[in-house]
Short mmCIF file of N, CA, C and O in Angstrom, two decimals:
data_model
loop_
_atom_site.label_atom_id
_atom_site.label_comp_id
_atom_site.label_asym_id
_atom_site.label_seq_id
_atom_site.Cartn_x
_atom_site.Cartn_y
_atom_site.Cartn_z
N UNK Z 1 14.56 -3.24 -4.41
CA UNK Z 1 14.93 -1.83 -4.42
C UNK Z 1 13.73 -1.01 -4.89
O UNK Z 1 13.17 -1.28 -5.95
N UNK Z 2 13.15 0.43 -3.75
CA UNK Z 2 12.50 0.68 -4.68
C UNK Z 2 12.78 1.94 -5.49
O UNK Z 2 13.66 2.80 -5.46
N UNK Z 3 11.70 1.74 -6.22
CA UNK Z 3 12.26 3.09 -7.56
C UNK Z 3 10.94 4.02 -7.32
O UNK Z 3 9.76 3.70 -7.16
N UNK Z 4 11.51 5.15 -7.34
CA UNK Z 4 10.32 6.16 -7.79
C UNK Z 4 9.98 7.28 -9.01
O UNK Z 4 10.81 8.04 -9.52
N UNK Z 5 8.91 7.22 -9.27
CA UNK Z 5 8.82 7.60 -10.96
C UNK Z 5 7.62 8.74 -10.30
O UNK Z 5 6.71 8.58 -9.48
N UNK Z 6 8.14 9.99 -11.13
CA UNK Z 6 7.80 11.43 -11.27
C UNK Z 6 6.90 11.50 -12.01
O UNK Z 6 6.88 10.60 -12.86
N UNK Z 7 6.03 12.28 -12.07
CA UNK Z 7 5.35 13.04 -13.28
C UNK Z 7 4.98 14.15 -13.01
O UNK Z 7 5.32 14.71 -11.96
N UNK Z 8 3.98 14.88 -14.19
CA UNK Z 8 3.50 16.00 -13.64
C UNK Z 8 3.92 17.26 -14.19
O UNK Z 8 3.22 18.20 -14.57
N UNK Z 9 4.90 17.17 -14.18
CA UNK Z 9 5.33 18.56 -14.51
C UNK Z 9 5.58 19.16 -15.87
O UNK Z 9 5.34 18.28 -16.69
N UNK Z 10 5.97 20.26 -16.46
CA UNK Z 10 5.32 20.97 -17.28
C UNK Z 10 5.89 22.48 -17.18
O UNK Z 10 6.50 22.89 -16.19
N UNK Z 11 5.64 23.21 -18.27
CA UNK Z 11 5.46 24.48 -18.76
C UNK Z 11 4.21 25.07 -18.06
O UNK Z 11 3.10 24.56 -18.24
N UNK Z 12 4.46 26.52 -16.98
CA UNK Z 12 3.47 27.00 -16.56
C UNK Z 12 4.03 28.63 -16.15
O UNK Z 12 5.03 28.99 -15.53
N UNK Z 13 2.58 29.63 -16.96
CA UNK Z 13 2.84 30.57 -16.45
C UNK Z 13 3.08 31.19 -14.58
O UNK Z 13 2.50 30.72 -13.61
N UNK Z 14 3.84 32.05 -14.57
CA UNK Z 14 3.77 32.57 -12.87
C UNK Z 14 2.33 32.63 -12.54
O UNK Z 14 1.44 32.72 -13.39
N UNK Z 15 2.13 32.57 -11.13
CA UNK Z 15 0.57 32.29 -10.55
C UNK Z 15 0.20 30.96 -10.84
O UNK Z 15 -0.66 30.56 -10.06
N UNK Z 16 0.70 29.80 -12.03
CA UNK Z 16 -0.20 28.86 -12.24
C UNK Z 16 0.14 28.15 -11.26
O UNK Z 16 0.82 28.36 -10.25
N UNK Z 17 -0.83 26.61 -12.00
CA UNK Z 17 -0.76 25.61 -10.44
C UNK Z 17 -0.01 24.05 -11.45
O UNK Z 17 -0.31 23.95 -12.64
N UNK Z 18 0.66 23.27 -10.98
CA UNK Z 18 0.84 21.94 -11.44
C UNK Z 18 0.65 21.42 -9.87
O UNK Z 18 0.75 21.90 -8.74
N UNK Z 19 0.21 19.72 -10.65
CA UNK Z 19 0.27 18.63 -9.78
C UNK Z 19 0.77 17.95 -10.13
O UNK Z 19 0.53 17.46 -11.23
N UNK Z 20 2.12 17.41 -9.04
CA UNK Z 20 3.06 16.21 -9.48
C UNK Z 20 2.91 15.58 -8.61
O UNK Z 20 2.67 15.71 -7.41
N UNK Z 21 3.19 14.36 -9.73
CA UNK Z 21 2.81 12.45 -8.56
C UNK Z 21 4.29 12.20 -8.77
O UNK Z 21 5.11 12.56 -9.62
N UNK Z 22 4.31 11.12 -7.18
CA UNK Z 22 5.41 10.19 -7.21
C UNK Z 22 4.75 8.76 -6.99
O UNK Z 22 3.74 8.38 -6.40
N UNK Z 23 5.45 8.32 -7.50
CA UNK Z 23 4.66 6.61 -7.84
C UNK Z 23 6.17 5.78 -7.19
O UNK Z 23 7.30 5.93 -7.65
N UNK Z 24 5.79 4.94 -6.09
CA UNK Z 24 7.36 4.16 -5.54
C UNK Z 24 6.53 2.79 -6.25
O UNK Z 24 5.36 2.42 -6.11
N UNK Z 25 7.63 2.26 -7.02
CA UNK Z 25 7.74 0.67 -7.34
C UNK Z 25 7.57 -0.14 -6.62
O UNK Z 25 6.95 -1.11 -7.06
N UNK Z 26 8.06 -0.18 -5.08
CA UNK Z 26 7.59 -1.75 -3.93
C UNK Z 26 6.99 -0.52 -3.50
O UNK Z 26 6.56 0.53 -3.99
N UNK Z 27 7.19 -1.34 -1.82
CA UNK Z 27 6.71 -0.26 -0.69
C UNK Z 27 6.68 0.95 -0.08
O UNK Z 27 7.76 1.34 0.37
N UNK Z 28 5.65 1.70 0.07
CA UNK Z 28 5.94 2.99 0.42
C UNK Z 28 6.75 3.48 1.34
O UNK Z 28 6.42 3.29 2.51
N UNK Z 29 7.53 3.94 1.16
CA UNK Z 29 8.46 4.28 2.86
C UNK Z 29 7.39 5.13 4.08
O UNK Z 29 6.33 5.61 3.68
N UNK Z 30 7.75 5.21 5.34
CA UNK Z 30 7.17 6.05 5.94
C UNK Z 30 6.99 7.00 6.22
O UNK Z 30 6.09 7.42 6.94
N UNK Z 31 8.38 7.92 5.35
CA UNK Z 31 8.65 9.37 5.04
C UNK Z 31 8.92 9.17 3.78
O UNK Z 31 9.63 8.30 3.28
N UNK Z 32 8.19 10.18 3.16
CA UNK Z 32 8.77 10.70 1.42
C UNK Z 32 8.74 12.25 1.37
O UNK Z 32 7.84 12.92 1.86
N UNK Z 33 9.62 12.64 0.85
CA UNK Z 33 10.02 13.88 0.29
C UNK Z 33 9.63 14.37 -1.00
O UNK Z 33 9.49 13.61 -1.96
N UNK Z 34 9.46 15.56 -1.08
CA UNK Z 34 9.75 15.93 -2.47
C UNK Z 34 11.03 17.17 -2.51
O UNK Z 34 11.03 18.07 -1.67
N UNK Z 35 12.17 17.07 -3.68
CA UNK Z 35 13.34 17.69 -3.65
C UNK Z 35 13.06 18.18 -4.73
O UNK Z 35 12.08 17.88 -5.42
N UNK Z 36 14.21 19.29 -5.08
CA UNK Z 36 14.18 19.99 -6.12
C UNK Z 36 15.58 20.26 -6.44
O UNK Z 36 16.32 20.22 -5.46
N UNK Z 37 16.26 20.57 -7.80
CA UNK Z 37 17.15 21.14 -8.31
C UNK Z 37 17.35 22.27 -9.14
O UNK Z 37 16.99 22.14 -10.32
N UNK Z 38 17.91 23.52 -8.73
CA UNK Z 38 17.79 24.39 -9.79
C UNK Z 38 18.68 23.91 -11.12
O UNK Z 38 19.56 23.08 -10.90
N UNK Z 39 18.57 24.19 -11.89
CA UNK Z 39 19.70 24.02 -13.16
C UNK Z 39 20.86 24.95 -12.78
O UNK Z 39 21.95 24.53 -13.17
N UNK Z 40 20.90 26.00 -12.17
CA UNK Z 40 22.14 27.16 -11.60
C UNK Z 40 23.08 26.15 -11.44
O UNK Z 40 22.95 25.22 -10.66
N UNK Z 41 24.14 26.35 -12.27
CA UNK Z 41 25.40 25.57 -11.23
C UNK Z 41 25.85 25.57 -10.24
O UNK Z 41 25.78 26.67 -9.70
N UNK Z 42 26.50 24.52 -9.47
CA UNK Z 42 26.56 24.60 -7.67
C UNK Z 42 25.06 24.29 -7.11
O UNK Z 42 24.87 23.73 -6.03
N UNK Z 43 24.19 24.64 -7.84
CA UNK Z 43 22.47 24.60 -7.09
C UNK Z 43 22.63 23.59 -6.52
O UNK Z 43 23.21 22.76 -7.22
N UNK Z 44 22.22 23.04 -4.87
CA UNK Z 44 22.29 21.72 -4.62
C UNK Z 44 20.71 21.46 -4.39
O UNK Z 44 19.95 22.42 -4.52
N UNK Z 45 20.14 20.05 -4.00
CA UNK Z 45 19.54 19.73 -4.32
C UNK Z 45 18.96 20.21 -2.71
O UNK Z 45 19.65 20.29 -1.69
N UNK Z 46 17.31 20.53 -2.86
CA UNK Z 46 16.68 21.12 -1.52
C UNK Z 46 15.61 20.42 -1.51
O UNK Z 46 14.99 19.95 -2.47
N UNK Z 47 15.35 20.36 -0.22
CA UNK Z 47 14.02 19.52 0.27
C UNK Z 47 12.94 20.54 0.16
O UNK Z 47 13.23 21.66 0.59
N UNK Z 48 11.40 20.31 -0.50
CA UNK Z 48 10.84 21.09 -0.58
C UNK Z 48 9.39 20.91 0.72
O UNK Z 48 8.88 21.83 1.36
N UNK Z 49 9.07 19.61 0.79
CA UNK Z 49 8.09 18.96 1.50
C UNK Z 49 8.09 18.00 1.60
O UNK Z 49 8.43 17.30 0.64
N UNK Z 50 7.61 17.27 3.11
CA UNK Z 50 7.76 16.04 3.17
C UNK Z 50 6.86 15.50 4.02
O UNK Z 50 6.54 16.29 4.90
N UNK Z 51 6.18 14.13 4.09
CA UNK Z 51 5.16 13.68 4.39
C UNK Z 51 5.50 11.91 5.16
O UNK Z 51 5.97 10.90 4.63
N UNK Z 52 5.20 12.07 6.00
CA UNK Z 52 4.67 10.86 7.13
C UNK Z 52 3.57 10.06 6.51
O UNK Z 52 2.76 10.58 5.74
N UNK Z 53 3.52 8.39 6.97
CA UNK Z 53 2.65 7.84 6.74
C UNK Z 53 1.29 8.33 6.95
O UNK Z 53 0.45 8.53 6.07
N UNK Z 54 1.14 8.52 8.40
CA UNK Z 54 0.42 9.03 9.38
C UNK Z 54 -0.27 10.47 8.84
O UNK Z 54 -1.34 10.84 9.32
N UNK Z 55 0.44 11.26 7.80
CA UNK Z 55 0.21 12.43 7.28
C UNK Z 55 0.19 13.61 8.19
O UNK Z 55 -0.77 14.37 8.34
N UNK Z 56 1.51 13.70 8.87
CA UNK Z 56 2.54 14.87 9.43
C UNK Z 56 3.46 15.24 7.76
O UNK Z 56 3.79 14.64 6.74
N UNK Z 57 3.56 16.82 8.44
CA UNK Z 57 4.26 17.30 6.19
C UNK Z 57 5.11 18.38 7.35
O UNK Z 57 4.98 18.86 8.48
N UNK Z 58 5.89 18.37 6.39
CA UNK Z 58 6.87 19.50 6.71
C UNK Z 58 7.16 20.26 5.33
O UNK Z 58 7.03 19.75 4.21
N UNK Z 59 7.59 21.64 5.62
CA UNK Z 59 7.50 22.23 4.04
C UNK Z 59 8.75 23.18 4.23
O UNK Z 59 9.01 23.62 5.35
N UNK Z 60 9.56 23.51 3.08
CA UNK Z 60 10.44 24.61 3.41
C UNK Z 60 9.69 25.82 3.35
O UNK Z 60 8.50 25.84 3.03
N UNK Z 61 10.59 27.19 3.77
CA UNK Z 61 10.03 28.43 4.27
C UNK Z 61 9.66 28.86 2.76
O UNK Z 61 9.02 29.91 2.81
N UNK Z 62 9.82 28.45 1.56
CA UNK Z 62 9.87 28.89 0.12
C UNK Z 62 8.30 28.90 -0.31
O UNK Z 62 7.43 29.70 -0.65
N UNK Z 63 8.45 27.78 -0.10
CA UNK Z 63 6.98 26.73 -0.74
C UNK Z 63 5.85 26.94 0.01
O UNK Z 63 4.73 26.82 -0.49
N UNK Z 64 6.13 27.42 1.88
CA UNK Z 64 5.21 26.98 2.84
C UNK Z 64 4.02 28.15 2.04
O UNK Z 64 4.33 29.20 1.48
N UNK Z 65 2.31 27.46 2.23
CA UNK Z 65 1.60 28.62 2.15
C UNK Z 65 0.63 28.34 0.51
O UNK Z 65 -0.56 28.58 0.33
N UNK Z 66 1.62 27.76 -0.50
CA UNK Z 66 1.67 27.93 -2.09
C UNK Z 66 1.96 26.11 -2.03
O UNK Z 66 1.62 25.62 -3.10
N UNK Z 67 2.40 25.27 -1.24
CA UNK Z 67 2.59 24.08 -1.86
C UNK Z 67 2.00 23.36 -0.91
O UNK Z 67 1.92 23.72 0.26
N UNK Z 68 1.37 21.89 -1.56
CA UNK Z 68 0.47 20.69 -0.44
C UNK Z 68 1.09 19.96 -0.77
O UNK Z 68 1.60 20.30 -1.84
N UNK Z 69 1.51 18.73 -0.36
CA UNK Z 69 1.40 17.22 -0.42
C UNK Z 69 1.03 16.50 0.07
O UNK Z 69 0.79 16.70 1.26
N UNK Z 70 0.77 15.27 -0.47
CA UNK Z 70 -0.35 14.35 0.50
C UNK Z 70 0.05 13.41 -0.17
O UNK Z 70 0.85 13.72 -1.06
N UNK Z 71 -0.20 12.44 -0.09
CA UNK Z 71 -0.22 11.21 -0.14
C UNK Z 71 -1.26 9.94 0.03
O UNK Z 71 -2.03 9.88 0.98
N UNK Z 72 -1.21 9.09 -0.82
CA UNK Z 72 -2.55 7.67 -0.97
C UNK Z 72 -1.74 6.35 -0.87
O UNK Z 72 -1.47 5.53 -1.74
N UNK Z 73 -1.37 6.40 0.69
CA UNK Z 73 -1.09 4.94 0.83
C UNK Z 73 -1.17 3.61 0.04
O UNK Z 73 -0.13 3.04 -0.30
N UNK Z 74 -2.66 2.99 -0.31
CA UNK Z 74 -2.97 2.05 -0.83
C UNK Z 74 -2.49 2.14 -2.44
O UNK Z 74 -2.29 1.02 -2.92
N UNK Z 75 -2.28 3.15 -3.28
CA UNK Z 75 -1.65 3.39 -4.35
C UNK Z 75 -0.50 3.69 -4.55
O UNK Z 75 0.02 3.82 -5.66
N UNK Z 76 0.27 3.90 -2.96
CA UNK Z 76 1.74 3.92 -2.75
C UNK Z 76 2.24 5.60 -3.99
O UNK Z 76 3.24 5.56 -4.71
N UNK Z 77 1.62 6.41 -3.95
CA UNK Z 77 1.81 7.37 -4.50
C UNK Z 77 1.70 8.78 -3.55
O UNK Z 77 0.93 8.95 -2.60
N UNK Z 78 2.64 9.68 -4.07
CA UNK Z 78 2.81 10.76 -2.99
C UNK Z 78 2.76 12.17 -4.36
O UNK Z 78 3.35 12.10 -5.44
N UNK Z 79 1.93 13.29 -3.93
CA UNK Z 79 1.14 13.85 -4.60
C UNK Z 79 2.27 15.37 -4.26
O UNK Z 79 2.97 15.44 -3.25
N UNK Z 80 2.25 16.03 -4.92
CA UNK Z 80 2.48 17.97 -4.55
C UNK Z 80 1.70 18.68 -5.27
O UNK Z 80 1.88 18.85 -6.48
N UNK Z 81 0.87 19.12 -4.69
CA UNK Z 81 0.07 20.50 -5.38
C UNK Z 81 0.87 21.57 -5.27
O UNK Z 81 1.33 21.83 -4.16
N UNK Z 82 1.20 22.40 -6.41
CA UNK Z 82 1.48 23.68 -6.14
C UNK Z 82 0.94 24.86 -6.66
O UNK Z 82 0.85 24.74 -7.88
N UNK Z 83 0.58 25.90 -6.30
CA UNK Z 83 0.23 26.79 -6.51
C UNK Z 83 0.68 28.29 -6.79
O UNK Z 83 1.85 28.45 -6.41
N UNK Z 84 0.25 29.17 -7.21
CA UNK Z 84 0.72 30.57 -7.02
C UNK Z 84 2.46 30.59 -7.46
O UNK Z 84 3.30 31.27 -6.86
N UNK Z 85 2.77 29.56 -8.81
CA UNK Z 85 4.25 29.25 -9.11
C UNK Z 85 4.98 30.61 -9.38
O UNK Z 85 4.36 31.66 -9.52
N UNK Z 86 6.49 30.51 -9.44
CA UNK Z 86 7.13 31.34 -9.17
C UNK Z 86 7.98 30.93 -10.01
O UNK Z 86 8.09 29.70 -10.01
N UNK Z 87 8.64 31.46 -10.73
CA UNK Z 87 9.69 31.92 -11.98
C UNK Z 87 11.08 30.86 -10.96
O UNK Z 87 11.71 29.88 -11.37
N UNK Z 88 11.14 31.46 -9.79
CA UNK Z 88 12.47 30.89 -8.88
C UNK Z 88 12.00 29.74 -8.50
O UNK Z 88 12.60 29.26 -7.54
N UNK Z 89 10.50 28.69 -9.19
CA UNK Z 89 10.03 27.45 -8.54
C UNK Z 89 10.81 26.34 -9.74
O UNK Z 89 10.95 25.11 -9.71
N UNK Z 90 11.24 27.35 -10.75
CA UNK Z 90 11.87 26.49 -11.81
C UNK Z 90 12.56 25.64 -11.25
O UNK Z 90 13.41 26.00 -10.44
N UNK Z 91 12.36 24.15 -11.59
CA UNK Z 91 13.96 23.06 -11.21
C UNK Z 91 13.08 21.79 -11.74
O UNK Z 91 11.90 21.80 -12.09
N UNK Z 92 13.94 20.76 -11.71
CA UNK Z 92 13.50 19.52 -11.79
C UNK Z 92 13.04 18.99 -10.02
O UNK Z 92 13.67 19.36 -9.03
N UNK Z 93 12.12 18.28 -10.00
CA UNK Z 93 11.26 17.51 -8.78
C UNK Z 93 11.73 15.98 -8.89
O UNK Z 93 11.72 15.21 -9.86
N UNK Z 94 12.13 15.81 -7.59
CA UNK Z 94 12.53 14.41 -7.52
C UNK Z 94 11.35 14.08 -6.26
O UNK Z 94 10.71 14.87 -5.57
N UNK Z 95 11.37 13.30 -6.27
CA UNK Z 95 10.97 12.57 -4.77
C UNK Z 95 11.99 11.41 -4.24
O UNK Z 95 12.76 10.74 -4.93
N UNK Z 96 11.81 11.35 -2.80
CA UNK Z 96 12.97 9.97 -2.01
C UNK Z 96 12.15 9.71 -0.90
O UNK Z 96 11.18 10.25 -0.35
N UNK Z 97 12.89 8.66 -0.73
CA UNK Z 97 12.74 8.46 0.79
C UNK Z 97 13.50 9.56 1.97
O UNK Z 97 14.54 10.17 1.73
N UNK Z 98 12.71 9.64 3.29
CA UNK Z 98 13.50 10.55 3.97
C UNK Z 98 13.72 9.82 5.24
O UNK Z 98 13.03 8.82 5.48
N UNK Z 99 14.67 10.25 6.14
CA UNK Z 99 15.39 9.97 7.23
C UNK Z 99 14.25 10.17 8.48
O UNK Z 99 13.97 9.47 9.46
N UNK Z 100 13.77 11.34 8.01
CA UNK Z 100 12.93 12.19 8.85
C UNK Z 100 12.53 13.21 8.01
O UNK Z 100 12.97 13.30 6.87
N UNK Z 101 11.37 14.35 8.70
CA UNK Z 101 10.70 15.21 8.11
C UNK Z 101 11.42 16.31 7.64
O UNK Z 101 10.85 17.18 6.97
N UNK Z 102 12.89 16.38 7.98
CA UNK Z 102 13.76 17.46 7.86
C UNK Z 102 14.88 17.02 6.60
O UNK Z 102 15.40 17.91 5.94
N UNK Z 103 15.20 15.51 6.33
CA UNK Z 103 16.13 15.01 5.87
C UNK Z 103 16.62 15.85 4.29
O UNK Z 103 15.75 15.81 3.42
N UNK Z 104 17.49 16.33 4.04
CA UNK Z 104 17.50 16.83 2.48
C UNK Z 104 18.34 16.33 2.09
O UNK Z 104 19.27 16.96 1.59
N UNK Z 105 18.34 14.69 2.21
CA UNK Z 105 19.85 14.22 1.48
C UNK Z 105 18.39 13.11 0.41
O UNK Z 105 18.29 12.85 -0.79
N UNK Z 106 17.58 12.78 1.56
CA UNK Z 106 16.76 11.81 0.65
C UNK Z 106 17.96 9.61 0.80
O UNK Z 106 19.14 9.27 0.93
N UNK Z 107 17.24 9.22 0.72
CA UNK Z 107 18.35 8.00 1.14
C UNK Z 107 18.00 6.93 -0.14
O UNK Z 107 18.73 5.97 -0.39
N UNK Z 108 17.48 7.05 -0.45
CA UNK Z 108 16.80 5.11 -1.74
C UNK Z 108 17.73 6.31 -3.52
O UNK Z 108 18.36 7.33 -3.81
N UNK Z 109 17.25 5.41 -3.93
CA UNK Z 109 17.79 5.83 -5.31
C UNK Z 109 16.66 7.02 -6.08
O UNK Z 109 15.44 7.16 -6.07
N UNK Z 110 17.82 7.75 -6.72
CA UNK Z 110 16.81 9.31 -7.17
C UNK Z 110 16.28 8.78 -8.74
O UNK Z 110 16.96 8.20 -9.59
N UNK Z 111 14.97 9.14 -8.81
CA UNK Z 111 14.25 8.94 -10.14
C UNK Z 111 14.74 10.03 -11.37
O UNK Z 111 15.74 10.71 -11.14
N UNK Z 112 14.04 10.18 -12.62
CA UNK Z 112 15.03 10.76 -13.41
C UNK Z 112 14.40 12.30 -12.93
O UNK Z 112 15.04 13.32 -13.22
N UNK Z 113 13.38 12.36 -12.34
CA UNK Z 113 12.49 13.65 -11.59
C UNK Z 113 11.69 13.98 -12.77
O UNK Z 113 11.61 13.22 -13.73
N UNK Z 114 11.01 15.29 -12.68
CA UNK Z 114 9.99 16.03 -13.75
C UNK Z 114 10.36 17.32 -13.39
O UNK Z 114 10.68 17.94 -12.37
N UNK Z 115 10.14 17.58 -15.04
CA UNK Z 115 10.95 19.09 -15.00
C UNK Z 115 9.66 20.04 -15.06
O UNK Z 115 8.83 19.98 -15.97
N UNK Z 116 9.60 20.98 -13.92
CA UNK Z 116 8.83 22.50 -13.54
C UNK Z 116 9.81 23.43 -14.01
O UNK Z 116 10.86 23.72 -13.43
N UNK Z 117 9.16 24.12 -15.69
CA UNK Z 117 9.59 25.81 -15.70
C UNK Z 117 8.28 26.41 -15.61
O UNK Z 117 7.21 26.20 -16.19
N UNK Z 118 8.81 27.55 -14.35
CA UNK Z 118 7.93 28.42 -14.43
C UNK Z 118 8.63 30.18 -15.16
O UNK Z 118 9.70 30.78 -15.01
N UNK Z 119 7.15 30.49 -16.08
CA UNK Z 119 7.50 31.43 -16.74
C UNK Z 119 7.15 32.83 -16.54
O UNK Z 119 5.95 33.08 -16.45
N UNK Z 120 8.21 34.03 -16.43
CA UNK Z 120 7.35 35.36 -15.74
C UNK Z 120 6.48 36.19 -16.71
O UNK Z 120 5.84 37.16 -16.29
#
């Protein structure tokens, strides 16, 4: 089974930048995601970007512009730069496996994520 473990994240003023890693325990899948949760109740959980072996990314309309991910195969780790943060970027970051570049359910088991507040 694999597991994936978060980091990265942090306390950051609006405009700043964090970089969060996902680290998968076995093998890398061939799609990984990165998701998010607001703390809002009801908030469900949203796909923010997502990345192909091959390094095809898909990004939601939120993030597109202000967020990268990439990924290092041989270290089986999948990366998000973000930038230019936003008060509404607040949530915890998970990463999963994805179905496809669109998937926002995510399919392998969810890590405990890393928590992004951003502050105005």
């Amino acid at each position: 089974q694999v597991l994936f473990v978060e980091s990265g994240g942090g306390l950051v003023q609006a405009g700043g930048s964090l970089r969060l890693s996902c680290a998968a325990s076995g093998s890398l899948f061939e799609i990984v995601g990165w998701y998010r949760q607001a703390p809002a109740p009801g908030k469900q959980r949203e796909l923010v970007a997502s990345i192909t072996s091959g390094g095809s990314t898909h990004y939601s309309d939120v993030v597109k512009g202000r967020f990268t991910i990439s990924r290092d195969n041989a270290k089986k780790t999948v990366f998000l730069q973000m930038n230019n943060l936003k008060p509404e970027d607040t949530s915890v970051y998970y990463c999963n496996a994805a179905r496809n570049l669109y998937d926002s359910s995510g399919f392998a088991s969810w890590g405990q994520g890393t928590q992004v507040t951003v502050s105005s």
